[in-house]
Coordinates of C-alpha atoms and ligand atoms in Angstrom, one line a residue:
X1 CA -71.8 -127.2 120.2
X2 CA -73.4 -125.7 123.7
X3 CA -70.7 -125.2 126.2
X4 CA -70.8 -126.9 129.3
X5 CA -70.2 -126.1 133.1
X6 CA -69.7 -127.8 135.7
X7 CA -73.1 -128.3 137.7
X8 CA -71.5 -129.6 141.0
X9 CA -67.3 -129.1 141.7
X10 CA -66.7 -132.9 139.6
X11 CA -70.4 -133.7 139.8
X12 CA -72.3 -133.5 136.1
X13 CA -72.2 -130.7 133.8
X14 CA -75.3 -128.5 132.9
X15 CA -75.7 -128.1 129.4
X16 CA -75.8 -124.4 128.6
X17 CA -77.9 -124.6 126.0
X18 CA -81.8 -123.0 125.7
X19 CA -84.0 -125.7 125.0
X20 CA -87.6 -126.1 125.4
X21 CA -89.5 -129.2 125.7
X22 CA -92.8 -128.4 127.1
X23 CA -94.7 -124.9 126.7
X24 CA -93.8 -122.7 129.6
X25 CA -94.7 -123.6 132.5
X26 CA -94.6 -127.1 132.0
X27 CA -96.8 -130.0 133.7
X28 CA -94.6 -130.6 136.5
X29 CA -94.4 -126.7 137.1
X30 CA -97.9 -126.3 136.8
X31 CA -98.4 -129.1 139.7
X32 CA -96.3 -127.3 141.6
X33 CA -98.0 -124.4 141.3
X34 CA -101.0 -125.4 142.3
X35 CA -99.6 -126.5 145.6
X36 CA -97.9 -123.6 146.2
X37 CA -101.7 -121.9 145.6
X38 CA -102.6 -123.6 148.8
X39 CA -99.3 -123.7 150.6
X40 CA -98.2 -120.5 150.0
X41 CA -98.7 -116.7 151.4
X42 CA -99.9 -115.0 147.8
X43 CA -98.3 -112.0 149.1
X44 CA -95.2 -113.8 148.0
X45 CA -95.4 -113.9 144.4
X46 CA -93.3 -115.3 141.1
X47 CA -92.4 -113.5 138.1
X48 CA -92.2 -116.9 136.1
X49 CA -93.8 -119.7 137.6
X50 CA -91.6 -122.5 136.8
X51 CA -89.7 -124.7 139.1
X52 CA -86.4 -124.7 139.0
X53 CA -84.6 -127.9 139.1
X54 CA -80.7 -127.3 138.4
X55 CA -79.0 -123.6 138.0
X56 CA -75.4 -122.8 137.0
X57 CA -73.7 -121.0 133.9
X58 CA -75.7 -118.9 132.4
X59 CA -78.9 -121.4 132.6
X60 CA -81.9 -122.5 134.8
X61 CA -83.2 -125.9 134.3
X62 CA -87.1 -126.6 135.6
X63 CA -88.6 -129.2 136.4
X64 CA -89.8 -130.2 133.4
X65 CA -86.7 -130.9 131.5
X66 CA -86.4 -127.2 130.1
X67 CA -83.4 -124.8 130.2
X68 CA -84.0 -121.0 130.3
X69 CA -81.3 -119.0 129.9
X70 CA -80.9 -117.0 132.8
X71 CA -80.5 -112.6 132.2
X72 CA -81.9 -112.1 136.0
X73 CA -78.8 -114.2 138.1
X74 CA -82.0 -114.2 140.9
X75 CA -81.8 -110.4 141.1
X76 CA -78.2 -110.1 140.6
X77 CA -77.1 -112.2 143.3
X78 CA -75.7 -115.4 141.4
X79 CA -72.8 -112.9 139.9
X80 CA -70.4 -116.1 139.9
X81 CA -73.0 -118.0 138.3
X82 CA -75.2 -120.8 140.6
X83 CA -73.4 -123.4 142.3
X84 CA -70.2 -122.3 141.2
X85 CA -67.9 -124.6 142.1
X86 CA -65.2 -123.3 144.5
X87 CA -68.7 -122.1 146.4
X88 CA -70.1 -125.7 146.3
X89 CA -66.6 -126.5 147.4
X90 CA -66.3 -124.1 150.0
X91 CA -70.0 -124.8 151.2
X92 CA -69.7 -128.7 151.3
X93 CA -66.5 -128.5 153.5
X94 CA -67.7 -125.7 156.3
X95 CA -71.2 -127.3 156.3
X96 CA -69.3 -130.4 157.4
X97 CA -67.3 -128.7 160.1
X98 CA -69.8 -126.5 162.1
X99 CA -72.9 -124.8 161.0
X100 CA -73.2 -122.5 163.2
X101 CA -71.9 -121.4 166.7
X102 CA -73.0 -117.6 166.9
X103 CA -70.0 -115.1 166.0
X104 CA -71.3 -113.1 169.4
X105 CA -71.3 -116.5 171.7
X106 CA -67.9 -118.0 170.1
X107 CA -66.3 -116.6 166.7
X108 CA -65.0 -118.2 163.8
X109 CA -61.9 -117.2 161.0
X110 CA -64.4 -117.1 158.3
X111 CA -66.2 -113.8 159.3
X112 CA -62.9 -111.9 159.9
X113 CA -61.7 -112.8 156.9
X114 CA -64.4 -111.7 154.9
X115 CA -64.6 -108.5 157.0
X116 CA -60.5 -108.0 155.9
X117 CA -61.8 -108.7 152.4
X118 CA -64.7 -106.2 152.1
X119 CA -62.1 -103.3 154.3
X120 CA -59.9 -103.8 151.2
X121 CA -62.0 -104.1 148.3
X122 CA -64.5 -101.3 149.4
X123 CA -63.8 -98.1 148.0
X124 CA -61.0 -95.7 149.9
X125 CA -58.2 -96.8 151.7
X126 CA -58.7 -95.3 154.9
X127 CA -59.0 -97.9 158.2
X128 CA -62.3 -99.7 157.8
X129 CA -64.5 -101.9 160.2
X130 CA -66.8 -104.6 158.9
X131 CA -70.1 -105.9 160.3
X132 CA -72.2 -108.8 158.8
X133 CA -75.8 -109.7 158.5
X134 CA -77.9 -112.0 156.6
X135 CA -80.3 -109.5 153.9
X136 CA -80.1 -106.4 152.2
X137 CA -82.7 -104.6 154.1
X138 CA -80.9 -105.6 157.3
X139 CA -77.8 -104.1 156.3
X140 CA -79.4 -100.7 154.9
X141 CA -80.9 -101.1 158.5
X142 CA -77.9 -101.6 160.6
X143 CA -75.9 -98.6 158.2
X144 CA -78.7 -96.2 159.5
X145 CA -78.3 -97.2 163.1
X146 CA -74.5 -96.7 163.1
X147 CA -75.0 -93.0 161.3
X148 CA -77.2 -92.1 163.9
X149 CA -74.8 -93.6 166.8
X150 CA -72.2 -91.2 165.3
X151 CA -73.6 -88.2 164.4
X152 CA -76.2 -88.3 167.5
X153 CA -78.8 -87.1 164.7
X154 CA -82.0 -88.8 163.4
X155 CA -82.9 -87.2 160.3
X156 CA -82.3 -89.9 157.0
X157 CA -82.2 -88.7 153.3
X158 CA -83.8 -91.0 150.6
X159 CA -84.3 -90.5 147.0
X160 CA -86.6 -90.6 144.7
X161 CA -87.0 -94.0 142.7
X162 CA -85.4 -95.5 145.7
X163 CA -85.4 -99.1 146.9
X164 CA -84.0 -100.3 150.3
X165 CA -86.0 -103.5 151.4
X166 CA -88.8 -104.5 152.8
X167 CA -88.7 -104.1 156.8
X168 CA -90.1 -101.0 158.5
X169 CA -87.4 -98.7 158.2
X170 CA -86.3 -99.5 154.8
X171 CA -89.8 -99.7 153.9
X172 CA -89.8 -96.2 154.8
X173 CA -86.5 -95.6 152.8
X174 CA -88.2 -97.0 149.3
X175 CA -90.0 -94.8 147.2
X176 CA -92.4 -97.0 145.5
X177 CA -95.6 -97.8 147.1
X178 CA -97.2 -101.0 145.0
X179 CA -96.2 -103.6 145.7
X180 CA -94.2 -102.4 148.4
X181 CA -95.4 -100.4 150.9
X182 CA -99.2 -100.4 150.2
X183 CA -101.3 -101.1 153.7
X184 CA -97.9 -102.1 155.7
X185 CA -97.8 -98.1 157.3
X186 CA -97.1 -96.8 159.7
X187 CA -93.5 -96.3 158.4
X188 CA -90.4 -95.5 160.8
X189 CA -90.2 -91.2 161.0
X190 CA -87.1 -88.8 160.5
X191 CA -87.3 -90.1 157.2
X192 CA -87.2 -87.4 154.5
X193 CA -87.1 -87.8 150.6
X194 CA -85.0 -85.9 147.9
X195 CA -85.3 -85.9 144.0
X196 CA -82.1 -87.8 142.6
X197 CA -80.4 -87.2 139.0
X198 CA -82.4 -89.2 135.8
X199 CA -80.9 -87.7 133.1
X200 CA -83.6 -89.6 131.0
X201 CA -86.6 -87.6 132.7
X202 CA -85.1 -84.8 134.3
X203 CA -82.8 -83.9 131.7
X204 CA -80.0 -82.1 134.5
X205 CA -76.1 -82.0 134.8
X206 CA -75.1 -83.9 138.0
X207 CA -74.2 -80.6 139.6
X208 CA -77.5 -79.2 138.8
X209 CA -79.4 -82.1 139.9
X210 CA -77.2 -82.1 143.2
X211 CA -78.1 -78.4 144.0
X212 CA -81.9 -79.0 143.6
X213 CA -81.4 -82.2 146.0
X214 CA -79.3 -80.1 148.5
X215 CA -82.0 -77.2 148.4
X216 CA -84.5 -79.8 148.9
X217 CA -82.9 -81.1 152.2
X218 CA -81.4 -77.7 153.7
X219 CA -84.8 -76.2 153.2
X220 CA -86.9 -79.3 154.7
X221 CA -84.6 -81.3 157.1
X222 CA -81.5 -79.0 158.2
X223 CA -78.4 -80.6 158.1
X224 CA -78.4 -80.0 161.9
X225 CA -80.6 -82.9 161.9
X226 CA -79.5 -85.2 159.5
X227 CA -77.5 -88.2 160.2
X228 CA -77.3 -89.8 156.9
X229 CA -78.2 -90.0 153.0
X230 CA -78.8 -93.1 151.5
X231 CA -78.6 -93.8 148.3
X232 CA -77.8 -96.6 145.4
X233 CA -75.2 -95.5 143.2
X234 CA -77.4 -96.6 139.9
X235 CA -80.8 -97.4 141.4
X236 CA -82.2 -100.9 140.8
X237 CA -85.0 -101.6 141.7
X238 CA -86.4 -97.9 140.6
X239 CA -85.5 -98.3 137.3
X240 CA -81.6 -98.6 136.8
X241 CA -81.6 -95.4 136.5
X242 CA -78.1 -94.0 136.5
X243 CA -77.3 -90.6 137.9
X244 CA -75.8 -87.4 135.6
X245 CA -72.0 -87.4 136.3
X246 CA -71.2 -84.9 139.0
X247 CA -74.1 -85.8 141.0
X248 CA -72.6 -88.3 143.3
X249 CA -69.6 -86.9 144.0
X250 CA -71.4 -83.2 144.8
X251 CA -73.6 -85.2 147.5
X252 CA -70.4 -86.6 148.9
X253 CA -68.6 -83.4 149.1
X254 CA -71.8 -81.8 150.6
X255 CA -71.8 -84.5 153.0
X256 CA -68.2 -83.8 154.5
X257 CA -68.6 -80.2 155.0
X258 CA -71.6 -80.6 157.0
X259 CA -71.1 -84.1 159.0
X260 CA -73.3 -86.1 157.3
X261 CA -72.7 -89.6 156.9
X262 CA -72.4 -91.0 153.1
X263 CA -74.4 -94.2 152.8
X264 CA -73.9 -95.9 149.6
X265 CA -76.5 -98.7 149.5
X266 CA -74.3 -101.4 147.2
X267 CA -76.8 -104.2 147.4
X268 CA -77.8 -104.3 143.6
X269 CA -74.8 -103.0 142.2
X270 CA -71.8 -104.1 144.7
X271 CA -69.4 -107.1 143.6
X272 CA -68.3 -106.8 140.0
X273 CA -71.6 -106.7 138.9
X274 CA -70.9 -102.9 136.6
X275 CA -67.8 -103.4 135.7
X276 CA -66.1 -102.5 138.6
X277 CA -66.2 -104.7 141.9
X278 CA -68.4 -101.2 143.6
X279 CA -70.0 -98.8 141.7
X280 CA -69.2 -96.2 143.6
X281 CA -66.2 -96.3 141.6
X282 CA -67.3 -95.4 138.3
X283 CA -67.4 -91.5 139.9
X284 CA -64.4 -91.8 141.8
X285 CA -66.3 -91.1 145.2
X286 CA -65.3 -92.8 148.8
X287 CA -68.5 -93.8 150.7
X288 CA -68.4 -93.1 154.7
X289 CA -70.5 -96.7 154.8
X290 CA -70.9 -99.2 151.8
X291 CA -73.6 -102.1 152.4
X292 CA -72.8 -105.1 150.2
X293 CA -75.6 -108.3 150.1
X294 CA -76.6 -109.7 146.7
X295 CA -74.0 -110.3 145.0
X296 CA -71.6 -111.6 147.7
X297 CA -71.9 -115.3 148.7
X298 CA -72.8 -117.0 145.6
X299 CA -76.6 -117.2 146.9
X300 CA -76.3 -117.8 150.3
X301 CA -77.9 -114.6 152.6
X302 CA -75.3 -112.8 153.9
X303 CA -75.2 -108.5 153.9
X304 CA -72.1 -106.5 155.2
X305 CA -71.7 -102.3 156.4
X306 CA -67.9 -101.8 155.8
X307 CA -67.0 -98.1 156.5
X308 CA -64.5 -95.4 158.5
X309 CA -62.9 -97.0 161.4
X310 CA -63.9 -93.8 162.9
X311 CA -68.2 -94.3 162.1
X312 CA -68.2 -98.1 162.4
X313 CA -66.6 -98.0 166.2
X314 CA -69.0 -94.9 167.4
X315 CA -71.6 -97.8 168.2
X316 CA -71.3 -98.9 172.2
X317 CA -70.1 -102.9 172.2
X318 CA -72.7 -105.0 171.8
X319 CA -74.6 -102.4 170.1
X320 CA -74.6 -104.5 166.5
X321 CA -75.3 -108.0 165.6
X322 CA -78.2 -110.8 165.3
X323 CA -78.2 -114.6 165.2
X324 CA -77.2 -115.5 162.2
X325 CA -75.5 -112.1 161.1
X326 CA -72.2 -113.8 159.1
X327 CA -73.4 -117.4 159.3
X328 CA -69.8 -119.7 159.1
X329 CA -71.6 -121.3 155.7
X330 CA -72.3 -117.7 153.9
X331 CA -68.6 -116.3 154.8
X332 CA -67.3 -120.1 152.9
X333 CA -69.4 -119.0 150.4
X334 CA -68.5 -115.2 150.2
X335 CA -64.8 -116.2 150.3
X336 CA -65.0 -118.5 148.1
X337 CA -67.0 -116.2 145.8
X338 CA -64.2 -113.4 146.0
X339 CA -62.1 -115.6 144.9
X340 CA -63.9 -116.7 142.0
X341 CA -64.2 -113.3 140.8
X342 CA -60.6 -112.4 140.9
X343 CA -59.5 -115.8 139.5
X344 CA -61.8 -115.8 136.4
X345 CA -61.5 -111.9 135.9
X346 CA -65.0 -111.2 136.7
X347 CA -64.7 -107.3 137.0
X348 CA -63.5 -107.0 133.3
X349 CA -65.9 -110.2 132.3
X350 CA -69.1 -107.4 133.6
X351 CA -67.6 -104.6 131.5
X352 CA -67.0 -106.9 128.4
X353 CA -70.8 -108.4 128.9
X354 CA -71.9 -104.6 129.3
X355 CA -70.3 -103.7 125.7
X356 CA -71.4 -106.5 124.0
X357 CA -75.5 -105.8 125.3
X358 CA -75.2 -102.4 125.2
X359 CA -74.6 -102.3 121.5
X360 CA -77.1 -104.5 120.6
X361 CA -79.8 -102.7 122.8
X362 CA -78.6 -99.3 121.0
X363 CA -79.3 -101.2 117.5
X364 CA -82.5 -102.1 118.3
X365 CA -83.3 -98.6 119.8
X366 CA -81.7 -97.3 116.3
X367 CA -84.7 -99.4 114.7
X368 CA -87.5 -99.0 117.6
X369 CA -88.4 -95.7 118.5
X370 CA -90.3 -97.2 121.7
X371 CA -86.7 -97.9 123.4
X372 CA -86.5 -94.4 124.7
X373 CA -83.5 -95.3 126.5
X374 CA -80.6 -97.4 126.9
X375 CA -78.6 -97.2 130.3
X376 CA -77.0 -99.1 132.7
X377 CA -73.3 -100.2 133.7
X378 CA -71.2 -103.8 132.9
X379 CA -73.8 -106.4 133.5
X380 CA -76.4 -104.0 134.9
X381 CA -78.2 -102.8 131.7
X382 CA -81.7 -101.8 130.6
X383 CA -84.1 -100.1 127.8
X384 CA -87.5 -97.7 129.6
X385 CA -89.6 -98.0 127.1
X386 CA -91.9 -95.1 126.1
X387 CA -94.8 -93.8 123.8
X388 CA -92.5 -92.8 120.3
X389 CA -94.6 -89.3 120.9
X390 CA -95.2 -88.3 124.2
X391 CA -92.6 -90.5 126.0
X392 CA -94.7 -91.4 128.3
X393 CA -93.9 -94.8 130.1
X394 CA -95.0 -97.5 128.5
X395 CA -95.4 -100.7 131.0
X396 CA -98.2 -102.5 128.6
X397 CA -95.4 -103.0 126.3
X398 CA -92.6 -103.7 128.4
X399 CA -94.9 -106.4 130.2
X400 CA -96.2 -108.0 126.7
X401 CA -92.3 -108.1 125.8
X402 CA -91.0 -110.1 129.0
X403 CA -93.9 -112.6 128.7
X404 CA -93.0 -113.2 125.0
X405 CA -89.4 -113.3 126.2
X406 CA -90.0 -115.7 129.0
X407 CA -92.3 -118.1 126.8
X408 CA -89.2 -118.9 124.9
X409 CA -87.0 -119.4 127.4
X410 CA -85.4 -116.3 128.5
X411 CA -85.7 -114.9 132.1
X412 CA -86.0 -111.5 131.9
X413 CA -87.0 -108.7 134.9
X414 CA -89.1 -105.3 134.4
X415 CA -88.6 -102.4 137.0
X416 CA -88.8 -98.8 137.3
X417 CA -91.2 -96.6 139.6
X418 CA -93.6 -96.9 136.3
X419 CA -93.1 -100.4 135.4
X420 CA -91.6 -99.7 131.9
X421 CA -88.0 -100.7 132.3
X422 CA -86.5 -104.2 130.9
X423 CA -83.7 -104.9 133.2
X424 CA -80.6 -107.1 132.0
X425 CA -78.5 -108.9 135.1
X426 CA -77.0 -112.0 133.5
X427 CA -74.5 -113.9 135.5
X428 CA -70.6 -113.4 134.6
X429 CA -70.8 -116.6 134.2
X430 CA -72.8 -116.7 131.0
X431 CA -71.3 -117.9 127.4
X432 CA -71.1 -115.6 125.1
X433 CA -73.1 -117.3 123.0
X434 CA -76.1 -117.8 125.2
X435 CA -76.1 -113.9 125.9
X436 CA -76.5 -113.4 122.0
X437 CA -79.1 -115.8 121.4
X438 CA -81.0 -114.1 124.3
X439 CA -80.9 -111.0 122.6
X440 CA -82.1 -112.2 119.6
X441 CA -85.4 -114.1 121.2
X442 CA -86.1 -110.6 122.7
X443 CA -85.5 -108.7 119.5
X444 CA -88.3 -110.7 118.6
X445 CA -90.5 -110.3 121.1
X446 CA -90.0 -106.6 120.1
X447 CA -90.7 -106.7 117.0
X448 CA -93.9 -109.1 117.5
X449 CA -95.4 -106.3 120.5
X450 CA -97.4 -103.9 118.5
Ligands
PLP1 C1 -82.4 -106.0 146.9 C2 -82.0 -104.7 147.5 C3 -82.1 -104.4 148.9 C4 -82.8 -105.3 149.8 O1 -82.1 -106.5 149.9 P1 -82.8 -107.8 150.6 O2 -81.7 -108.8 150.7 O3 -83.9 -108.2 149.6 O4 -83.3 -107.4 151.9 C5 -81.7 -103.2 149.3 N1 -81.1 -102.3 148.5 C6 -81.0 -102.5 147.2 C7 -80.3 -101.5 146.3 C8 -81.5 -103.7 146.6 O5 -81.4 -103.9 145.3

């Protein structure tokens, strides 16, 4: 028997089942694509174009009646699952109270509590200040403006494979051109790149791979000049690529001696979602600035920079905000979400998902020699899929192998600066049973791409 969960706090459950009715996309989908054709910028564009109707568990239900199992969470931002209830909760009683008032005209409990929360469960327990804002990108943004306040320096250190958003400066910050940067230029200056640690390509310790990075930026910046480095502790959108050991916590230590300010860019990976609630943990290494987003308010926009007292306070009053920067509804949901996590056990429920995929990833690399690699941390997993021979990307295949998946009902995601990476980001929410069955529908979408 599926398992259930609750769709709504004591509303209907959602059937967590997969279960196809129509072929995918269905007819109601397909109407509503065609509107969207019309309606729609096609800049903005779907990986999977069916309508979703109802989300929670480890499903999506479209519009058409089917459920997809869900190994995406909406790019790792529905960690607790969609519409989990103590959010809905949460969500349903602020909305009723006040929407909004502006936390810069008159403030509200909800944003300094979710600041206290993020100062305690952000690496370090040195004195920490919080600021909140609604997206990723505006986060990364506002963690560079405060480096630069402090150190009264403009140079900015990216990385290879890096992604950071989609607004000027972080635009700047990415490394990947298509889709993301192609004809949008010019891109913000004092903006400088670095190779990172990919054990996979590079085949470096993380103390090797540290000192040709540090070479890099002495030699073409000066750390005279540099405020910050910036860089996600295992890279998402570049290709969940994690980083030798030894490689983060040289950067760090390199950062100290010479004043630079340690951005760790948390978006993707912050929030249980490897295993630990930051992954800045798995090394052991204390950020000078964390930015948090996806994961944090149950899918409502809200971003956060939590650092030293010391950094965060450099910026002149009034120097920091926005409008809706830690919107009353998104700090319900955040707190709400927090909770969630610690209640159900969601740090240990990533690392317990991230065993149970990894070994049936490393069986099917065992029997396909076109999984070159198997990586990744908790719920944050993925397979780069190669030429057996030459090891050289193979994005044909690891495109044919997500359609197949998708046209039986599991939502999966590619990435990777060459296209060639399968990326798994289920919800902690997710039975056990539904994660298993999704692995077997793409072990056969494996074994049917020749
Ligand atoms: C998604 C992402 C961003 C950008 O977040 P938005 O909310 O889309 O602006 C920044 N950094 C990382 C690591 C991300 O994964």
């Amino acid at each position: 028997m599926p398992t259930t969960t609750p769709l709504r706090a004591g509303g209907p459950a959602l059937v967590q089942e997969r279960r196809l009715v129509t072929e995918i996309p269905g007819p109601r989908s397909r109407e509503l694509a065609a509107r969207q054709a019309v309606a729609v910028a096609r800049g903005v564009s779907t990986t999977m174009p069916v309508f979703a109707a109802a989300a929670g568990g480890g499903v999506v239900v479209d519009v058409d009646g089917n459920s997809l199992i869900d190994l995406g969470s909406g790019i790792a931002v529905t960690t607790v699952g969609s519409s989990a209830p103590a959010v809905v909760e949460a969500v349903q009683a602020q909305v009723a109270a006040f929407t909004h008032t502006c936390f810069m005209i008159t403030p509200y409990e909800g944003y300094v509590a979710v600041a206290e929360a993020l100062n305690a469960a952000t690496p370090g327990d040195h004195e920490k200040r919080t600021a909140l804002f609604n997206s990723g990108a505006e986060g990364v943004e506002n963690a560079v403006k405060i480096a630069r306040s402090f150190t009264r320096r403009d140079a900015v250190v990216a990385f290879d494979h890096a992604y950071h958003g989609r607004t000027n400066l972080t635009m700047a910050l990415t490394a990947k051109n298509q889709p993301y940067k192609s004809g949008f230029g010019p891109f913000a200056p004092e903006v400088y790149r670095a190779p990172v640690s990919y054990p996979f390509r590079d085949g470096l310790d993380g103390v090797t791979a540290a000192r040709r990075a540090i070479a890099t930026i002495e030699k073409q910046v000066g750390v005279e000049n540099l405020a910050a480095l910036v860089i996600e502790p295992i890279q998402g959108e570049g290709g969940f690529v994690v980083p030798a050991p030894g490689f983060l916590p040289a950067l760090v230590d390199w950062c100290r001696e010479n004043g630079v300010v340690f951005v760790a860019d948390e978006v993707q990976t912050g929030i249980a979602r490897t295993g630990t609630m930051y992954a800045s943990e798995h090394e052991g290494i204390v950020p000078d600035l964390v930015v948090t987003a996806k994961g944090l308010a149950g899918g409502l926009p809200l971003s956060a920079v939590t650092g030293r007292a010391e950094i965060m306070d450099a910026v002149h009053v009034g120097g920091l905000g926005g409008t809706y920067g830690g919107n009353p509804i998104a700090c319900a949901a955040a707190l709400a979400t927090l909770d969630t996590v610690r209640e159900e056990g969601l740090v240990a429920r990533a690392a317990e998902i991230g065993d149970r995929v990894t070994a049936r990833l490393r069986a099917l690399q065992a029997r396909d020699p076109r999984v070159g690699d198997v990586r990744g941390r908790g719920a944050m997993l993925a397979v780069e899929l190669v030429d057996p021979a030459t090891r050289e990307p193979d994005a044909a295949l690891t495109s044919a192998v997500a359609v197949a998946a998708r046209a039986e009902g599991v939502i999966v995601l590619t990435c990777g600066t060459d296209g060639n990476v399968l990326r798994f980001l289920p919800p902690l929410s997710i039975p056990g049973a539904l994660l298993d069955e999704a692995l077997d529908v793409l072990d056969s979408a494996f074994a049917a791409a020749i």
